[in-house]
N, CA and C atoms as an extended XYZ file, in Angstrom:
384
Properties=species:S:1:pos:R:3:atomname:S:1:resname:S:1:resid:I:1 pbc="F F F"
N       119.889      116.656      126.300 N   MET     1
C       121.147      116.255      126.886 CA  MET     1
C       120.859      115.370      128.098 C   MET     1
N       121.575      114.288      128.191 N   GLU     2
C       121.566      113.480      129.401 CA  GLU     2
C       123.020      113.261      129.781 C   GLU     2
N       123.396      113.710      130.979 N   PHE     3
C       124.777      113.614      131.416 CA  PHE     3
C       124.851      112.762      132.677 C   PHE     3
N       125.686      111.714      132.672 N   PRO     4
C       125.797      110.854      133.853 CA  PRO     4
C       126.633      111.510      134.955 C   PRO     4
N       126.197      111.368      136.181 N   LEU     5
C       126.934      111.872      137.340 CA  LEU     5
C       127.783      110.790      137.995 C   LEU     5
N       127.756      109.594      137.453 N   THR     6
C       128.394      108.446      138.107 CA  THR     6
C       129.903      108.586      138.251 C   THR     6
N       130.593      109.182      137.281 N   LEU     7
C       132.050      109.302      137.372 CA  LEU     7
C       132.451      110.125      138.589 C   LEU     7
N       131.853      111.305      138.743 N   GLY     8
C       132.156      112.143      139.899 CA  GLY     8
C       131.772      111.469      141.202 C   GLY     8
N       130.630      110.793      141.200 N   LEU     9
C       130.172      110.103      142.408 CA  LEU     9
C       131.100      108.946      142.769 C   LEU     9
N       131.572      108.201      141.768 N   GLN    10
C       132.474      107.083      142.045 CA  GLN    10
C       133.830      107.566      142.533 C   GLN    10
N       134.356      108.634      141.920 N   LYS    11
C       135.695      109.128      142.258 CA  LYS    11
C       135.722      109.895      143.573 C   LYS    11
N       134.674      110.697      143.817 N   THR    12
C       134.707      111.612      144.964 CA  THR    12
C       133.534      111.460      145.921 C   THR    12
N       132.473      110.794      145.485 N   GLY    13
C       131.251      110.740      146.278 CA  GLY    13
C       130.413      111.987      146.108 C   GLY    13
N       130.775      112.837      145.124 N   LEU    14
C       130.084      114.108      144.905 CA  LEU    14
C       129.578      114.193      143.468 C   LEU    14
N       128.402      114.811      143.252 N   PRO    15
C       127.910      115.010      141.883 CA  PRO    15
C       128.623      116.205      141.247 C   PRO    15
N       129.554      115.928      140.349 N   LEU    16
C       130.399      116.959      139.760 CA  LEU    16
C       130.231      117.003      138.253 C   LEU    16
N       130.409      118.203      137.682 N   ILE    17
C       130.546      118.336      136.236 CA  ILE    17
C       131.818      119.133      135.979 C   ILE    17
N       132.462      118.848      134.858 N   ILE    18
C       133.655      119.575      134.448 CA  ILE    18
C       133.302      120.311      133.161 C   ILE    18
N       133.449      121.641      133.178 N   SER    19
C       133.158      122.419      131.979 CA  SER    19
C       134.309      122.263      130.994 C   SER    19
N       134.069      122.648      129.743 N   SER    20
C       135.147      122.587      128.758 CA  SER    20
C       136.212      123.635      129.061 C   SER    20
N       135.924      124.548      129.986 N   ASP    21
C       136.889      125.542      130.454 CA  ASP    21
C       137.718      124.981      131.615 C   ASP    21
N       137.560      123.684      131.903 N   ASN    22
C       138.242      122.985      133.004 CA  ASN    22
C       137.861      123.512      134.383 C   ASN    22
N       136.634      123.977      134.524 N   LEU    23
C       136.121      124.353      135.835 CA  LEU    23
C       135.286      123.199      136.363 C   LEU    23
N       135.509      122.847      137.603 N   CYS    24
C       134.800      121.736      138.227 CA  CYS    24
C       133.731      122.304      139.154 C   CYS    24
N       132.467      121.964      138.875 N   PHE    25
C       131.349      122.463      139.660 CA  PHE    25
C       130.656      121.320      140.391 C   PHE    25
N       130.328      121.576      141.642 N   LEU    26
C       129.510      120.676      142.436 CA  LEU    26
C       128.048      120.998      142.152 C   LEU    26
N       127.250      119.996      141.827 N   ILE    27
C       125.808      120.178      141.667 CA  ILE    27
C       125.202      120.064      143.058 C   ILE    27
N       124.580      121.148      143.542 N   ASP    28
C       124.052      121.174      144.905 CA  ASP    28
C       122.607      121.647      144.889 C   ASP    28
N       121.672      120.701      144.976 N   THR    29
C       120.249      121.038      144.941 CA  THR    29
C       119.796      121.755      146.207 C   THR    29
N       120.643      121.827      147.213 N   GLY    30
C       120.305      122.546      148.440 CA  GLY    30
C       120.833      123.964      148.472 C   GLY    30
N       121.597      124.344      147.469 N   SER    31
C       122.171      125.688      147.408 CA  SER    31
C       121.239      126.613      146.632 C   SER    31
N       120.840      127.721      147.258 N   THR    32
C       119.936      128.658      146.600 CA  THR    32
C       120.648      129.533      145.576 C   THR    32
N       121.965      129.645      145.682 N   HIS    33
C       122.742      130.487      144.771 CA  HIS    33
C       123.856      129.675      144.127 C   HIS    33
N       124.284      130.140      142.970 N   ASN    34
C       125.495      129.619      142.356 CA  ASN    34
C       126.676      130.288      143.045 C   ASN    34
N       127.745      129.560      143.210 N   ILE    35
C       128.910      130.103      143.904 CA  ILE    35
C       130.150      129.826      143.070 C   ILE    35
N       130.979      130.842      142.948 N   LEU    36
C       132.307      130.689      142.380 CA  LEU    36
C       133.274      131.016      143.514 C   LEU    36
N       134.203      130.125      143.768 N   PHE    37
C       135.108      130.339      144.892 CA  PHE    37
C       136.088      131.460      144.583 C   PHE    37
N       136.473      132.182      145.619 N   SER    38
C       137.250      133.412      145.465 CA  SER    38
C       138.576      133.219      144.747 C   SER    38
N       139.196      132.044      144.867 N   PHE    39
C       140.481      131.848      144.192 CA  PHE    39
C       140.326      131.785      142.670 C   PHE    39
N       139.124      131.568      142.174 N   VAL    40
C       138.848      131.562      140.738 CA  VAL    40
C       138.390      132.951      140.287 C   VAL    40
N       137.926      133.732      141.209 N   TYR    41
C       137.306      135.033      140.964 CA  TYR    41
C       138.175      136.002      140.166 C   TYR    41
N       139.491      135.941      140.310 N   GLU    42
C       140.377      136.890      139.639 CA  GLU    42
C       140.119      136.979      138.135 C   GLU    42
N       139.660      135.914      137.531 N   HIS    43
C       139.414      135.907      136.088 CA  HIS    43
C       138.187      136.738      135.702 C   HIS    43
N       137.325      137.058      136.682 N   PHE    44
C       136.062      137.726      136.386 CA  PHE    44
C       135.864      139.030      137.162 C   PHE    44
N       136.864      139.510      137.870 N   LYS    45
C       136.650      140.595      138.826 CA  LYS    45
C       136.223      141.932      138.234 C   LYS    45
N       136.334      142.122      136.945 N   ASP    46
C       135.936      143.395      136.349 CA  ASP    46
C       134.420      143.522      136.181 C   ASP    46
N       133.656      142.447      136.430 N   ARG    47
C       132.194      142.487      136.265 CA  ARG    47
C       131.511      141.986      137.535 C   ARG    47
N       131.241      142.849      138.491 N   PHE    48
C       130.549      142.385      139.693 CA  PHE    48
C       129.694      143.476      140.309 C   PHE    48
N       128.725      143.058      141.124 N   LYS    49
C       127.928      143.937      141.958 CA  LYS    49
C       127.798      143.245      143.310 C   LYS    49
N       127.376      143.948      144.343 N   VAL    50
C       127.323      143.377      145.686 CA  VAL    50
C       125.959      142.740      145.945 C   VAL    50
N       125.969      141.552      146.523 N   LEU    51
C       124.775      140.807      146.892 CA  LEU    51
C       124.997      140.248      148.284 C   LEU    51
N       123.973      140.268      149.137 N   GLU    52
C       124.102      139.655      150.453 CA  GLU    52
C       123.655      138.210      150.377 C   GLU    52
N       124.447      137.302      150.952 N   VAL    53
C       124.131      135.875      150.937 CA  VAL    53
C       124.257      135.311      152.343 C   VAL    53
N       123.535      134.236      152.594 N   ILE    54
C       123.664      133.508      153.848 CA  ILE    54
C       124.673      132.393      153.604 C   ILE    54
N       125.746      132.377      154.391 N   GLY    55
C       126.793      131.379      154.217 CA  GLY    55
C       126.415      130.042      154.813 C   GLY    55
N       127.283      129.077      154.597 N   ILE    56
C       127.071      127.731      155.105 CA  ILE    56
C       127.005      127.720      156.629 C   ILE    56
N       127.581      128.758      157.251 N   ASP    57
C       127.582      128.859      158.705 CA  ASP    57
C       126.318      129.532      159.240 C   ASP    57
N       125.376      129.880      158.349 N   GLY    58
C       124.127      130.509      158.767 CA  GLY    58
C       124.254      132.005      159.012 C   GLY    58
N       125.428      132.576      158.738 N   VAL    59
C       125.684      133.992      158.964 CA  VAL    59
C       125.571      134.731      157.631 C   VAL    59
N       124.980      135.932      157.682 N   GLN    60
C       124.823      136.725      156.477 CA  GLN    60
C       126.152      137.393      156.134 C   GLN    60
N       126.542      137.328      154.859 N   HIS    61
C       127.785      137.916      154.374 CA  HIS    61
C       127.471      138.765      153.154 C   HIS    61
N       128.313      139.769      152.886 N   GLU    62
C       128.236      140.468      151.619 CA  GLU    62
C       129.203      139.779      150.680 C   GLU    62
N       128.783      139.564      149.460 N   ALA    63
C       129.634      138.882      148.495 CA  ALA    63
C       129.456      139.522      147.132 C   ALA    63
N       130.555      139.751      146.411 N   PRO    64
C       130.411      140.242      145.046 CA  PRO    64
C       129.724      139.186      144.186 C   PRO    64
N       129.003      139.647      143.193 N   THR    65
C       128.326      138.750      142.272 CA  THR    65
C       128.847      139.016      140.874 C   THR    65
N       129.068      137.952      140.117 N   ILE    66
C       129.506      138.110      138.740 CA  ILE    66
C       128.575      137.341      137.823 C   ILE    66
N       128.557      137.753      136.582 N   GLU    67
C       127.898      136.971      135.548 CA  GLU    67
C       129.009      136.221      134.829 C   GLU    67
N       128.922      134.909      134.805 N   ALA    68
C       129.970      134.097      134.189 CA  ALA    68
C       129.383      133.227      133.097 C   ALA    68
N       130.206      132.963      132.115 N   ILE    69
C       129.827      132.092      131.000 CA  ILE    69
C       130.778      130.900      131.012 C   ILE    69
N       130.210      129.700      130.900 N   PHE    70
C       131.059      128.522      130.750 CA  PHE    70
C       130.394      127.562      129.775 C   PHE    70
N       131.189      126.668      129.240 N   ASN    71
C       130.707      125.712      128.248 CA  ASN    71
C       130.702      124.315      128.842 C   ASN    71
N       129.617      123.575      128.548 N   PHE    72
C       129.490      122.217      129.036 CA  PHE    72
C       128.725      121.399      128.005 C   PHE    72
N       129.302      120.286      127.606 N   GLU    73
C       128.668      119.372      126.656 CA  GLU    73
C       128.191      120.097      125.388 C   GLU    73
N       129.048      120.996      124.873 N   GLY    74
C       128.754      121.684      123.625 CA  GLY    74
C       127.779      122.845      123.725 C   GLY    74
N       127.336      123.180      124.934 N   MET    75
C       126.399      124.293      125.135 CA  MET    75
C       127.073      125.374      125.968 C   MET    75
N       126.693      126.620      125.729 N   SER    76
C       127.197      127.754      126.503 CA  SER    76
C       126.152      128.143      127.536 C   SER    76
N       126.583      128.330      128.780 N   TYR    77
C       125.683      128.675      129.875 CA  TYR    77
C       126.148      129.968      130.529 C   TYR    77
N       125.196      130.859      130.798 N   THR    78
C       125.467      132.113      131.477 CA  THR    78
C       124.611      132.152      132.735 C   THR    78
N       125.231      132.535      133.852 N   SER    79
C       124.473      132.650      135.089 CA  SER    79
C       125.219      133.575      136.040 C   SER    79
N       124.520      133.987      137.102 N   PHE    80
C       125.140      134.813      138.128 CA  PHE    80
C       125.715      133.928      139.215 C   PHE    80
N       126.886      134.304      139.689 N   PHE    81
C       127.584      133.566      140.729 CA  PHE    81
C       127.985      134.511      141.847 C   PHE    81
N       127.718      134.119      143.077 N   ALA    82
C       128.231      134.841      144.242 CA  ALA    82
C       129.664      134.360      144.452 C   ALA    82
N       130.536      135.289      144.822 N   ILE    83
C       131.931      134.947      145.090 CA  ILE    83
C       132.056      134.706      146.587 C   ILE    83
N       132.588      133.554      146.936 N   LEU    84
C       132.676      133.164      148.342 CA  LEU    84
C       134.040      132.564      148.624 C   LEU    84
N       134.660      133.019      149.704 N   ASP    85
C       135.927      132.422      150.142 CA  ASP    85
C       135.590      131.219      151.008 C   ASP    85
N       135.759      130.061      150.440 N   ALA    86
C       135.512      128.809      151.162 CA  ALA    86
C       136.782      127.973      151.131 C   ALA    86
N       137.915      128.649      151.313 N   SER    87
C       139.215      128.012      151.159 CA  SER    87
C       139.373      126.755      151.995 C   SER    87
N       138.976      126.822      153.258 N   GLU    88
C       139.137      125.654      154.128 CA  GLU    88
C       138.336      124.465      153.623 C   GLU    88
N       137.098      124.696      153.217 N   ALA    89
C       136.253      123.615      152.709 CA  ALA    89
C       136.795      123.066      151.394 C   ALA    89
N       137.259      123.947      150.510 N   VAL    90
C       137.800      123.526      149.221 CA  VAL    90
C       139.053      122.678      149.432 C   VAL    90
N       139.927      123.104      150.334 N   VAL    91
C       141.145      122.344      150.632 CA  VAL    91
C       140.790      120.989      151.212 C   VAL    91
N       139.817      120.954      152.109 N   GLN    92
C       139.407      119.687      152.715 CA  GLN    92
C       138.873      118.720      151.658 C   GLN    92
N       138.022      119.209      150.754 N   VAL    93
C       137.492      118.365      149.683 CA  VAL    93
C       138.633      117.872      148.802 C   VAL    93
N       139.580      118.756      148.491 N   GLN    94
C       140.696      118.365      147.636 CA  GLN    94
C       141.568      117.309      148.320 C   GLN    94
N       141.817      117.475      149.611 N   GLU    95
C       142.614      116.489      150.343 CA  GLU    95
C       141.918      115.142      150.409 C   GLU    95
N       140.592      115.156      150.586 N   GLU    96
C       139.836      113.910      150.720 CA  GLU    96
C       139.594      113.204      149.390 C   GLU    96
N       139.473      113.979      148.291 N   THR    97
C       139.075      113.379      147.013 CA  THR    97
C       140.134      113.479      145.924 C   THR    97
N       141.081      114.405      146.075 N   GLY    98
C       142.050      114.648      145.015 CA  GLY    98
C       141.527      115.552      143.914 C   GLY    98
N       140.324      116.109      144.093 N   VAL    99
C       139.694      116.954      143.078 CA  VAL    99
C       139.511      118.363      143.629 C   VAL    99
N       139.900      119.348      142.825 N   GLN   100
C       139.702      120.743      143.218 CA  GLN   100
C       138.378      121.230      142.632 C   GLN   100
N       137.502      121.710      143.487 N   ILE   101
C       136.199      122.235      143.059 CA  ILE   101
C       136.320      123.748      142.931 C   ILE   101
N       135.782      124.297      141.842 N   HIS   102
C       135.877      125.725      141.575 CA  HIS   102
C       134.614      126.487      141.931 C   HIS   102
N       133.505      125.771      142.082 N   GLY   103
C       132.259      126.451      142.400 CA  GLY   103
C       131.110      125.482      142.572 C   GLY   103
N       129.942      126.060      142.793 N   VAL   104
C       128.720      125.295      143.043 CA  VAL   104
C       127.640      125.781      142.079 C   VAL   104
N       126.964      124.825      141.446 N   LEU   105
C       125.775      125.137      140.653 CA  LEU   105
C       124.577      124.762      141.512 C   LEU   105
N       123.838      125.772      141.945 N   GLY   106
C       122.695      125.558      142.827 CA  GLY   106
C       121.384      125.515      142.079 C   GLY   106
N       120.291      125.567      142.852 N   THR   107
C       118.959      125.478      142.251 CA  THR   107
C       118.703      126.624      141.271 C   THR   107
N       119.290      127.787      141.530 N   GLN   108
C       119.147      128.919      140.606 CA  GLN   108
C       119.566      128.500      139.200 C   GLN   108
N       120.729      127.892      139.072 N   PHE   109
C       121.228      127.449      137.774 CA  PHE   109
C       120.369      126.330      137.199 C   PHE   109
N       120.034      125.360      138.037 N   LEU   110
C       119.249      124.216      137.572 CA  LEU   110
C       117.905      124.665      137.002 C   LEU   110
N       117.232      125.580      137.684 N   VAL   111
C       115.927      126.072      137.225 CA  VAL   111
C       116.080      126.917      135.961 C   VAL   111
N       117.042      127.848      135.958 N   GLU   112
C       117.247      128.716      134.794 CA  GLU   112
C       117.494      127.911      133.515 C   GLU   112
N       118.215      126.829      133.650 N   ASN   113
C       118.627      126.055      132.480 CA  ASN   113
C       117.837      124.771      132.285 C   ASN   113
N       116.795      124.603      133.098 N   LYS   114
C       115.894      123.445      133.007 CA  LYS   114
C       116.653      122.125      133.095 C   LYS   114
N       117.617      122.093      134.029 N   TRP   115
C       118.342      120.861      134.308 CA  TRP   115
C       117.575      120.098      135.379 C   TRP   115
N       117.308      118.845      135.134 N   ILE   116
C       116.612      117.980      136.077 CA  ILE   116
C       117.602      116.925      136.568 C   ILE   116
N       117.769      116.826      137.878 N   VAL   117
C       118.632      115.798      138.448 CA  VAL   117
C       117.771      114.569      138.704 C   VAL   117
N       118.122      113.476      138.050 N   ASP   118
C       117.425      112.209      138.245 CA  ASP   118
C       118.236      111.411      139.258 C   ASP   118
N       117.747      111.387      140.495 N   PHE   119
C       118.483      110.741      141.571 CA  PHE   119
C       118.474      109.221      141.445 C   PHE   119
N       117.498      108.686      140.738 N   GLU   120
C       117.448      107.236      140.555 CA  GLU   120
C       118.477      106.776      139.523 C   GLU   120
N       118.539      107.491      138.394 N   LYS   121
C       119.478      107.136      137.330 CA  LYS   121
C       120.851      107.789      137.516 C   LYS   121
N       120.955      108.766      138.440 N   LEU   122
C       122.181      109.529      138.673 CA  LEU   122
C       122.631      110.243      137.408 C   LEU   122
N       121.678      110.983      136.817 N   THR   123
C       121.938      111.747      135.618 CA  THR   123
C       121.364      113.157      135.751 C   THR   123
N       121.856      114.023      134.884 N   ILE   124
C       121.261      115.352      134.694 CA  ILE   124
C       120.630      115.346      133.330 C   ILE   124
N       119.394      115.784      133.250 N   ASN   125
C       118.683      115.870      131.974 CA  ASN   125
C       118.303      117.313      131.727 C   ASN   125
N       118.431      117.736      130.495 N   ASN   126
C       118.053      119.084      130.092 CA  ASN   126
C       116.760      118.965      129.311 C   ASN   126
N       115.724      119.671      129.742 N   VAL   127
C       114.415      119.568      129.093 CA  VAL   127
C       114.166      120.695      128.100 C   VAL   127
N       115.209      121.422      127.708 N   LYS   128
C       115.040      122.505      126.719 CA  LYS   128
C       114.700      121.936      125.380 C   LYS   128
């Protein structure tokens, strides 16, 4: 699979993917964990355990963790996501770009699924 990031970058300035479930994820190579924002969490709340995470503010928080499945480019992906209330940041991104982001795919997801971000070509490649 080779997926271009140019559409999201042109529209918002952010590397985004949209799952076939209509979830919009930010690809963040600096994020150690996958994150699903709390306003989306209601769909998955019956399957969680507690995990401690360091937030964007550098402060340690407790956050529920869920295992979520989503589909992208004809493939099904399963991974663990920390639930984080980032309402202010999500609203700010939506106001600035017109796009609502539902979560973040971090290095955990990229490594698990062998996704390689090609910064020169602005693509994601799957080496499976």
